[in-house]
Amino acid sequence: MCFATVAVSCKPEVEEEKEYDQPVVESIIFLIGDGMGVSQIYAGLTANRGKLNLEKCEFTGFVKTHSSNSYITDSAAGGTAFACGKKTKNGMISMDPDSTALRTILEIAEDEGLATGLVSTSSITHATPASFIAHQINRNRYEEIAADFLKTDIDVFIGGGRNHFDDRTDGRILTEELKNKGYTIAYSMDEIAEVNSRKLAGFTAEMHNPRISHGRGSMLEEALQAAIKILNKNEKGFFLMAEGSMIDWGSHQNNTEYVTDEMVDFDRAIGKAIDFAENDGHTLVVITADHETGGMAILDGDMDEGTVEAAYTTKGHTGTMVPVFAFGPGAGEFSGIYDNTEIFFKFMDLLNLEND
Ligand code: MG
Ligand code: ZN
């Protein structure tokens, strides 16, 4: 209040609380390293001779990964927790444990006018990307998952899995249906890099892409950049999920070289995402994993030589917490220890989205 008779200056008694908040989050790039625990990261850092782009992230946290019916999650329940904010049973794709479809952050963002995209090194119909766009009781229903892509208005998706769209038991040619919905269809990274339309379906393999040492090249970082280029045309911002799928697969095989190759490749994509966010100023980058795989431990290493010696306790997934890293506006929200489902709610809040 201001009493002019008493006060010399007419200042309110209670000063308005000044908030020096970070810039508004307009876009989110969510990067999932499947199976990426702390040992996978440190093995990659060592193989990369002592550094990773990941280290540019100022905020880190830990995520509890268990699913609704298992101490040890799989990628379907793990992806669903991130995508929908709900724990479900292993194997289920964005449905609750009673098989009711849940809206995903990608679907909500798309409905609210954001541009949306998915990128993966595996088939784009595999559990992790599928969790953001499909609703199926079983992650192995790849053709049904592919058909679910037609039920959204996702703007860009790039990955393997062409056969699930074009070589189907029901005879539907989904790429024709996508064309009719306005998508440009591309079948190689060269073609994808040229695309200038606002809707793109990019298929880089009939099934999964090869692992990095078998000729995948720089597909992941190029696909990420191609997706960002298209999504960034939308003035209201975008939501993009990109997955380094095969850190998990190397860990399942207890193959340390496979793990480090895939980790370093994933980190190159992280570098591109952070570069974009740094220039843009309104993009949040969050990097995490759905679970750890292999129970990997590092026994020895040499930063100068880039060599790592590791041991494994299982060929499956483990229940340990996984790290989260964040860069950009809103990054501070991601420090602490919380359930995987919280990632969804943090994204919803930061993007000012409502699930109704
Ligand atoms: Mg995956
Ligand atoms: Zn796995």
CSV table of C-alpha atoms and ligand atoms in Angstrom, one decimal:
chain,number,residue,atom,x,y,z
A,1,MET,CA,0.0,0.0,0.0
A,2,CYS,CA,1.0,3.6,-0.5
A,3,PHE,CA,0.3,6.3,2.0
A,4,ALA,CA,1.5,9.5,0.4
A,5,THR,CA,1.2,11.4,3.6
A,6,VAL,CA,3.7,9.2,5.4
A,7,ALA,CA,6.0,7.8,2.7
A,8,VAL,CA,8.4,10.0,0.9
A,9,SER,CA,8.4,7.9,-2.2
A,10,CYS,CA,5.3,6.0,-3.3
A,11,LYS,CA,6.7,2.5,-3.3
A,12,PRO,CA,4.6,-0.5,-2.4
A,13,GLU,CA,5.5,-1.9,1.0
A,14,VAL,CA,5.8,-5.4,-0.3
A,15,GLU,CA,8.0,-5.3,-3.3
A,16,GLU,CA,6.9,-7.6,-6.0
A,17,GLU,CA,9.0,-10.7,-5.9
A,18,LYS,CA,11.4,-10.4,-8.8
A,19,GLU,CA,12.0,-13.6,-10.6
A,20,TYR,CA,15.1,-13.9,-12.7
A,21,ASP,CA,13.8,-17.0,-14.4
A,22,GLN,CA,15.5,-18.8,-17.2
A,23,PRO,CA,14.1,-18.2,-20.7
A,24,VAL,CA,10.8,-19.9,-21.5
A,25,VAL,CA,11.2,-23.5,-22.8
A,26,GLU,CA,9.7,-23.6,-26.3
A,27,SER,CA,11.2,-26.9,-27.4
A,28,ILE,CA,12.5,-30.1,-25.9
A,29,ILE,CA,15.0,-32.5,-27.3
A,30,PHE,CA,14.7,-35.7,-25.3
A,31,LEU,CA,17.6,-38.2,-25.9
A,32,ILE,CA,17.3,-41.7,-24.6
A,33,GLY,CA,20.3,-44.0,-24.4
A,34,ASP,CA,18.7,-47.4,-24.2
A,35,GLY,CA,20.5,-49.4,-21.5
A,36,MET,CA,22.8,-46.5,-20.6
A,37,GLY,CA,23.9,-46.7,-17.0
A,38,VAL,CA,26.8,-44.8,-15.4
A,39,SER,CA,29.3,-47.5,-16.4
A,40,GLN,CA,28.3,-47.4,-20.1
A,41,ILE,CA,28.8,-43.6,-20.0
A,42,TYR,CA,32.2,-43.8,-18.3
A,43,ALA,CA,33.3,-46.6,-20.6
A,44,GLY,CA,32.3,-44.3,-23.6
A,45,LEU,CA,34.1,-41.4,-22.0
A,46,THR,CA,37.3,-43.5,-21.6
A,47,ALA,CA,37.1,-44.9,-25.1
A,48,ASN,CA,36.7,-41.3,-26.3
A,49,ARG,CA,39.9,-40.5,-24.6
A,50,GLY,CA,38.6,-38.7,-21.6
A,51,LYS,CA,35.7,-36.5,-22.7
A,52,LEU,CA,32.1,-36.5,-23.7
A,53,ASN,CA,29.7,-33.8,-24.9
A,54,LEU,CA,27.4,-35.0,-22.1
A,55,GLU,CA,29.7,-33.2,-19.7
A,56,LYS,CA,28.4,-29.9,-20.9
A,57,CYS,CA,25.2,-30.5,-19.0
A,58,GLU,CA,25.2,-28.5,-15.8
A,59,PHE,CA,22.4,-30.4,-14.1
A,60,THR,CA,22.3,-34.1,-13.3
A,61,GLY,CA,19.9,-36.4,-11.4
A,62,PHE,CA,18.9,-40.0,-11.0
A,63,VAL,CA,15.8,-41.9,-12.1
A,64,LYS,CA,14.1,-44.9,-10.5
A,65,THR,CA,13.2,-47.2,-13.3
A,66,HIS,CA,11.0,-50.1,-12.0
A,67,SER,CA,7.8,-50.8,-13.9
A,68,SER,CA,4.3,-51.5,-12.5
A,69,ASN,CA,4.8,-55.2,-12.3
A,70,SER,CA,8.5,-55.7,-12.2
A,71,TYR,CA,11.5,-54.4,-10.2
A,72,ILE,CA,13.4,-54.7,-13.5
A,73,THR,CA,11.8,-52.7,-16.3
A,74,ASP,CA,11.9,-53.3,-20.0
A,75,SER,CA,12.1,-50.6,-22.7
A,76,ALA,CA,8.3,-50.6,-23.3
A,77,ALA,CA,7.3,-49.9,-19.7
A,78,GLY,CA,10.3,-47.6,-19.4
A,79,GLY,CA,9.4,-45.6,-22.5
A,80,THR,CA,5.7,-45.4,-21.5
A,81,ALA,CA,6.7,-43.9,-18.1
A,82,PHE,CA,8.6,-41.1,-19.9
A,83,ALA,CA,6.0,-40.7,-22.6
A,84,CYS,CA,2.8,-40.8,-20.4
A,85,GLY,CA,3.8,-40.3,-16.8
A,86,LYS,CA,2.4,-43.7,-15.8
A,87,LYS,CA,4.1,-47.0,-14.7
A,88,THR,CA,2.8,-49.9,-16.7
A,89,LYS,CA,3.5,-53.6,-17.2
A,90,ASN,CA,6.6,-54.7,-19.0
A,91,GLY,CA,5.9,-55.2,-22.7
A,92,MET,CA,3.1,-52.7,-22.9
A,93,ILE,CA,3.3,-49.6,-25.2
A,94,SER,CA,1.6,-46.5,-23.8
A,95,MET,CA,-1.3,-48.3,-22.2
A,96,ASP,CA,-2.0,-48.5,-18.5
A,97,PRO,CA,-1.8,-51.9,-16.7
A,98,ASP,CA,-5.5,-52.4,-17.5
A,99,SER,CA,-4.9,-51.9,-21.3
A,100,THR,CA,-6.4,-48.5,-21.5
A,101,ALA,CA,-4.6,-46.2,-24.0
A,102,LEU,CA,-2.7,-43.3,-22.4
A,103,ARG,CA,-2.0,-40.0,-24.2
A,104,THR,CA,1.7,-39.5,-24.9
A,105,ILE,CA,3.6,-36.2,-24.5
A,106,LEU,CA,4.2,-36.3,-28.3
A,107,GLU,CA,0.4,-36.6,-28.9
A,108,ILE,CA,-0.4,-33.8,-26.4
A,109,ALA,CA,2.4,-31.6,-27.8
A,110,GLU,CA,1.1,-32.2,-31.4
A,111,ASP,CA,-2.5,-31.3,-30.4
A,112,GLU,CA,-1.3,-28.1,-28.8
A,113,GLY,CA,0.4,-26.9,-32.0
A,114,LEU,CA,4.0,-28.0,-31.3
A,115,ALA,CA,5.9,-29.8,-34.1
A,116,THR,CA,6.9,-33.4,-33.1
A,117,GLY,CA,9.5,-35.9,-34.1
A,118,LEU,CA,11.0,-39.3,-33.4
A,119,VAL,CA,14.5,-40.6,-34.4
A,120,SER,CA,16.1,-44.0,-33.6
A,121,THR,CA,18.9,-46.2,-34.7
A,122,SER,CA,16.7,-49.2,-34.3
A,123,SER,CA,13.5,-49.7,-36.2
A,124,ILE,CA,11.2,-46.7,-35.5
A,125,THR,CA,8.6,-49.3,-34.5
A,126,HIS,CA,10.8,-50.7,-31.7
A,127,ALA,CA,9.7,-50.3,-28.0
A,128,THR,CA,11.4,-47.0,-27.1
A,129,PRO,CA,10.2,-44.8,-30.0
A,130,ALA,CA,6.9,-46.7,-30.2
A,131,SER,CA,6.1,-45.7,-26.6
A,132,PHE,CA,5.7,-42.1,-27.8
A,133,ILE,CA,3.2,-42.7,-30.6
A,134,ALA,CA,1.6,-46.1,-30.4
A,135,HIS,CA,-0.8,-47.9,-28.0
A,136,GLN,CA,-0.4,-51.6,-28.0
A,137,ILE,CA,-0.6,-54.3,-25.3
A,138,ASN,CA,2.5,-56.0,-26.7
A,139,ARG,CA,5.7,-54.3,-28.0
A,140,ASN,CA,6.1,-57.1,-30.6
A,141,ARG,CA,3.1,-56.0,-32.6
A,142,TYR,CA,5.3,-54.1,-35.0
A,143,GLU,CA,2.8,-53.8,-37.8
A,144,GLU,CA,0.1,-52.5,-35.5
A,145,ILE,CA,2.6,-50.0,-34.1
A,146,ALA,CA,3.5,-48.8,-37.6
A,147,ALA,CA,-0.2,-48.3,-38.4
A,148,ASP,CA,-0.5,-46.2,-35.2
A,149,PHE,CA,1.9,-43.7,-36.8
A,150,LEU,CA,-1.0,-42.8,-39.2
A,151,LYS,CA,-3.3,-42.0,-36.3
A,152,THR,CA,-1.2,-39.0,-35.3
A,153,ASP,CA,0.1,-35.9,-37.0
A,154,ILE,CA,3.7,-36.4,-36.1
A,155,ASP,CA,5.8,-34.2,-38.3
A,156,VAL,CA,9.1,-36.1,-38.7
A,157,PHE,CA,10.2,-39.6,-38.0
A,158,ILE,CA,13.5,-41.2,-39.1
A,159,GLY,CA,14.8,-44.7,-38.3
A,160,GLY,CA,14.7,-48.3,-39.5
A,161,GLY,CA,11.6,-50.4,-39.9
A,162,ARG,CA,10.6,-49.8,-43.5
A,163,ASN,CA,9.2,-53.4,-43.8
A,164,HIS,CA,6.7,-52.8,-41.0
A,165,PHE,CA,5.2,-50.0,-43.2
A,166,ASP,CA,5.6,-51.5,-46.7
A,167,ASP,CA,5.9,-55.3,-46.5
A,168,ARG,CA,2.9,-56.1,-44.3
A,169,THR,CA,0.7,-59.1,-43.7
A,170,ASP,CA,-2.4,-57.0,-44.2
A,171,GLY,CA,-1.3,-55.7,-47.6
A,172,ARG,CA,-1.6,-52.1,-46.6
A,173,ILE,CA,1.2,-49.8,-48.0
A,174,LEU,CA,1.6,-47.3,-45.2
A,175,THR,CA,4.1,-45.2,-47.1
A,176,GLU,CA,1.4,-44.6,-49.7
A,177,GLU,CA,-1.0,-43.6,-47.0
A,178,LEU,CA,1.6,-41.3,-45.4
A,179,LYS,CA,2.1,-39.7,-48.8
A,180,ASN,CA,-1.6,-39.0,-49.0
A,181,LYS,CA,-1.3,-37.3,-45.6
A,182,GLY,CA,1.3,-35.0,-47.0
A,183,TYR,CA,4.5,-36.7,-45.9
A,184,THR,CA,7.7,-36.8,-48.0
A,185,ILE,CA,9.0,-40.4,-48.0
A,186,ALA,CA,12.8,-40.8,-48.0
A,187,TYR,CA,14.8,-44.0,-48.0
A,188,SER,CA,18.4,-42.9,-47.3
A,189,MET,CA,20.2,-40.3,-45.2
A,190,ASP,CA,21.2,-38.5,-48.5
A,191,GLU,CA,17.6,-38.2,-49.5
A,192,ILE,CA,16.6,-37.2,-45.9
A,193,ALA,CA,19.2,-34.4,-45.8
A,194,GLU,CA,17.6,-32.9,-49.0
A,195,VAL,CA,14.1,-32.8,-47.7
A,196,ASN,CA,12.6,-29.4,-47.3
A,197,SER,CA,9.0,-30.2,-46.6
A,198,ARG,CA,7.4,-29.9,-43.2
A,199,LYS,CA,6.4,-33.6,-43.0
A,200,LEU,CA,8.9,-36.4,-43.4
A,201,ALA,CA,9.0,-40.2,-43.0
A,202,GLY,CA,12.6,-41.3,-43.4
A,203,PHE,CA,13.4,-45.0,-43.5
A,204,THR,CA,17.1,-45.8,-43.3
A,205,ALA,CA,16.8,-49.6,-43.1
A,206,GLU,CA,14.3,-52.4,-43.8
A,207,MET,CA,14.5,-53.5,-40.2
A,208,HIS,CA,17.1,-52.2,-37.7
A,209,ASN,CA,20.0,-50.1,-38.9
A,210,PRO,CA,23.4,-51.8,-38.6
A,211,ARG,CA,25.4,-51.2,-35.5
A,212,ILE,CA,27.9,-48.4,-35.8
A,213,SER,CA,30.9,-50.7,-36.5
A,214,HIS,CA,28.9,-52.5,-39.2
A,215,GLY,CA,28.4,-49.4,-41.3
A,216,ARG,CA,25.7,-47.1,-39.8
A,217,GLY,CA,28.0,-44.2,-40.2
A,218,SER,CA,26.8,-40.9,-38.7
A,219,MET,CA,23.1,-41.7,-39.3
A,220,LEU,CA,22.0,-40.7,-35.7
A,221,GLU,CA,23.5,-37.3,-35.6
A,222,GLU,CA,22.5,-36.6,-39.2
A,223,ALA,CA,18.9,-37.8,-38.6
A,224,LEU,CA,18.8,-35.6,-35.4
A,225,GLN,CA,19.9,-32.6,-37.3
A,226,ALA,CA,17.5,-33.2,-40.2
A,227,ALA,CA,14.7,-33.6,-37.8
A,228,ILE,CA,15.6,-30.4,-35.9
A,229,LYS,CA,15.8,-28.5,-39.2
A,230,ILE,CA,12.3,-29.4,-40.1
A,231,LEU,CA,10.7,-29.1,-36.7
A,232,ASN,CA,12.3,-25.7,-36.1
A,233,LYS,CA,10.2,-24.3,-38.9
A,234,ASN,CA,7.3,-24.4,-36.4
A,235,GLU,CA,7.2,-21.1,-34.5
A,236,LYS,CA,5.5,-22.6,-31.5
A,237,GLY,CA,8.4,-25.0,-30.8
A,238,PHE,CA,8.8,-28.7,-30.9
A,239,PHE,CA,9.1,-32.0,-29.0
A,240,LEU,CA,11.7,-34.4,-30.4
A,241,MET,CA,12.7,-37.8,-29.0
A,242,ALA,CA,15.9,-39.4,-30.4
A,243,GLU,CA,17.2,-42.8,-29.2
A,244,GLY,CA,20.6,-44.4,-29.2
A,245,SER,CA,19.0,-47.8,-29.3
A,246,MET,CA,22.0,-50.1,-29.3
A,247,ILE,CA,23.9,-49.2,-26.2
A,248,ASP,CA,21.4,-51.7,-24.8
A,249,TRP,CA,22.2,-54.3,-27.4
A,250,GLY,CA,25.9,-54.2,-26.9
A,251,SER,CA,25.3,-54.5,-23.1
A,252,HIS,CA,23.0,-57.5,-23.6
A,253,GLN,CA,25.9,-59.1,-25.5
A,254,ASN,CA,28.4,-58.1,-22.7
A,255,ASN,CA,30.4,-56.7,-25.6
A,256,THR,CA,32.4,-53.7,-24.3
A,257,GLU,CA,33.6,-52.5,-27.7
A,258,TYR,CA,30.0,-52.6,-29.0
A,259,VAL,CA,28.9,-50.6,-25.9
A,260,THR,CA,31.6,-47.9,-26.2
A,261,ASP,CA,31.1,-47.5,-30.0
A,262,GLU,CA,27.4,-46.9,-29.5
A,263,MET,CA,27.9,-44.7,-26.5
A,264,VAL,CA,30.3,-42.4,-28.4
A,265,ASP,CA,28.0,-42.3,-31.3
A,266,PHE,CA,25.1,-41.3,-29.1
A,267,ASP,CA,27.3,-38.7,-27.5
A,268,ARG,CA,28.0,-37.2,-31.0
A,269,ALA,CA,24.2,-36.7,-31.3
A,270,ILE,CA,24.1,-35.2,-27.8
A,271,GLY,CA,26.7,-32.7,-29.0
A,272,LYS,CA,24.6,-31.7,-32.0
A,273,ALA,CA,21.5,-31.3,-29.7
A,274,ILE,CA,23.4,-29.1,-27.3
A,275,ASP,CA,24.9,-27.0,-30.1
A,276,PHE,CA,21.4,-26.3,-31.3
A,277,ALA,CA,20.1,-25.5,-27.8
A,278,GLU,CA,23.0,-23.2,-27.1
A,279,ASN,CA,22.3,-21.1,-30.2
A,280,ASP,CA,18.5,-21.3,-29.9
A,281,GLY,CA,18.3,-20.3,-26.2
A,282,HIS,CA,14.7,-21.7,-25.8
A,283,THR,CA,15.4,-25.4,-26.2
A,284,LEU,CA,15.9,-27.8,-23.3
A,285,VAL,CA,17.9,-30.9,-23.9
A,286,VAL,CA,17.4,-33.9,-21.5
A,287,ILE,CA,19.4,-37.1,-21.7
A,288,THR,CA,18.6,-40.2,-19.8
A,289,ALA,CA,18.2,-44.0,-20.1
A,290,ASP,CA,15.2,-46.3,-19.7
A,291,HIS,CA,17.3,-48.7,-17.6
A,292,GLU,CA,20.8,-50.1,-17.2
A,293,THR,CA,21.7,-53.3,-19.1
A,294,GLY,CA,24.3,-55.9,-18.3
A,295,GLY,CA,25.2,-54.9,-14.7
A,296,MET,CA,28.3,-53.4,-16.2
A,297,ALA,CA,31.3,-52.6,-14.1
A,298,ILE,CA,34.6,-51.0,-15.2
A,299,LEU,CA,37.7,-52.9,-14.0
A,300,ASP,CA,40.4,-50.9,-15.7
A,301,GLY,CA,40.9,-48.4,-18.4
A,302,ASP,CA,43.4,-46.0,-20.1
A,303,MET,CA,42.2,-42.5,-21.1
A,304,ASP,CA,45.2,-42.0,-23.4
A,305,GLU,CA,44.8,-45.2,-25.2
A,306,GLY,CA,41.0,-45.2,-25.1
A,307,THR,CA,40.9,-48.7,-23.7
A,308,VAL,CA,38.4,-50.1,-21.2
A,309,GLU,CA,38.1,-53.4,-19.4
A,310,ALA,CA,34.6,-54.2,-18.1
A,311,ALA,CA,32.8,-57.1,-16.4
A,312,TYR,CA,29.1,-57.9,-16.5
A,313,THR,CA,26.8,-59.5,-14.0
A,314,THR,CA,23.9,-60.4,-16.4
A,315,LYS,CA,22.9,-60.6,-20.0
A,316,GLY,CA,19.6,-58.8,-19.1
A,317,HIS,CA,18.6,-55.5,-17.6
A,318,THR,CA,19.3,-54.4,-14.1
A,319,GLY,CA,17.3,-52.4,-11.5
A,320,THR,CA,19.8,-49.8,-10.7
A,321,MET,CA,19.0,-46.1,-11.0
A,322,VAL,CA,20.0,-44.4,-14.2
A,323,PRO,CA,21.4,-40.9,-14.5
A,324,VAL,CA,19.6,-37.9,-16.1
A,325,PHE,CA,21.5,-34.9,-17.6
A,326,ALA,CA,20.0,-31.6,-18.6
A,327,PHE,CA,21.1,-28.5,-20.6
A,328,GLY,CA,19.3,-25.3,-21.3
A,329,PRO,CA,16.3,-23.4,-19.8
A,330,GLY,CA,14.5,-25.5,-17.2
A,331,ALA,CA,17.5,-27.8,-16.8
A,332,GLY,CA,17.6,-27.2,-13.0
A,333,GLU,CA,14.3,-29.1,-12.7
A,334,PHE,CA,16.0,-32.3,-13.5
A,335,SER,CA,18.4,-32.6,-10.5
A,336,GLY,CA,17.4,-34.9,-7.6
A,337,ILE,CA,16.2,-38.4,-7.4
A,338,TYR,CA,12.7,-39.3,-8.7
A,339,ASP,CA,10.6,-41.8,-10.6
A,340,ASN,CA,10.9,-42.1,-14.4
A,341,THR,CA,7.3,-41.0,-14.6
A,342,GLU,CA,8.3,-37.5,-13.2
A,343,ILE,CA,10.1,-36.8,-16.5
A,344,PHE,CA,6.7,-36.6,-18.2
A,345,PHE,CA,5.3,-34.2,-15.7
A,346,LYS,CA,8.4,-32.0,-15.8
A,347,PHE,CA,8.1,-31.8,-19.6
A,348,MET,CA,4.4,-31.0,-19.4
A,349,ASP,CA,5.0,-28.2,-16.9
A,350,LEU,CA,8.0,-26.7,-18.8
A,351,LEU,CA,6.1,-26.7,-22.1
A,352,ASN,CA,3.0,-25.5,-20.4
A,353,LEU,CA,0.9,-28.4,-21.7
A,354,GLU,CA,-2.2,-29.8,-20.2
A,355,ASN,CA,-3.5,-33.4,-20.5
A,356,ASP,CA,-7.2,-33.2,-20.9
B,1,MG,MG,15.1,-49.0,-27.2
B,2,ZN,ZN,17.4,-54.4,-23.5
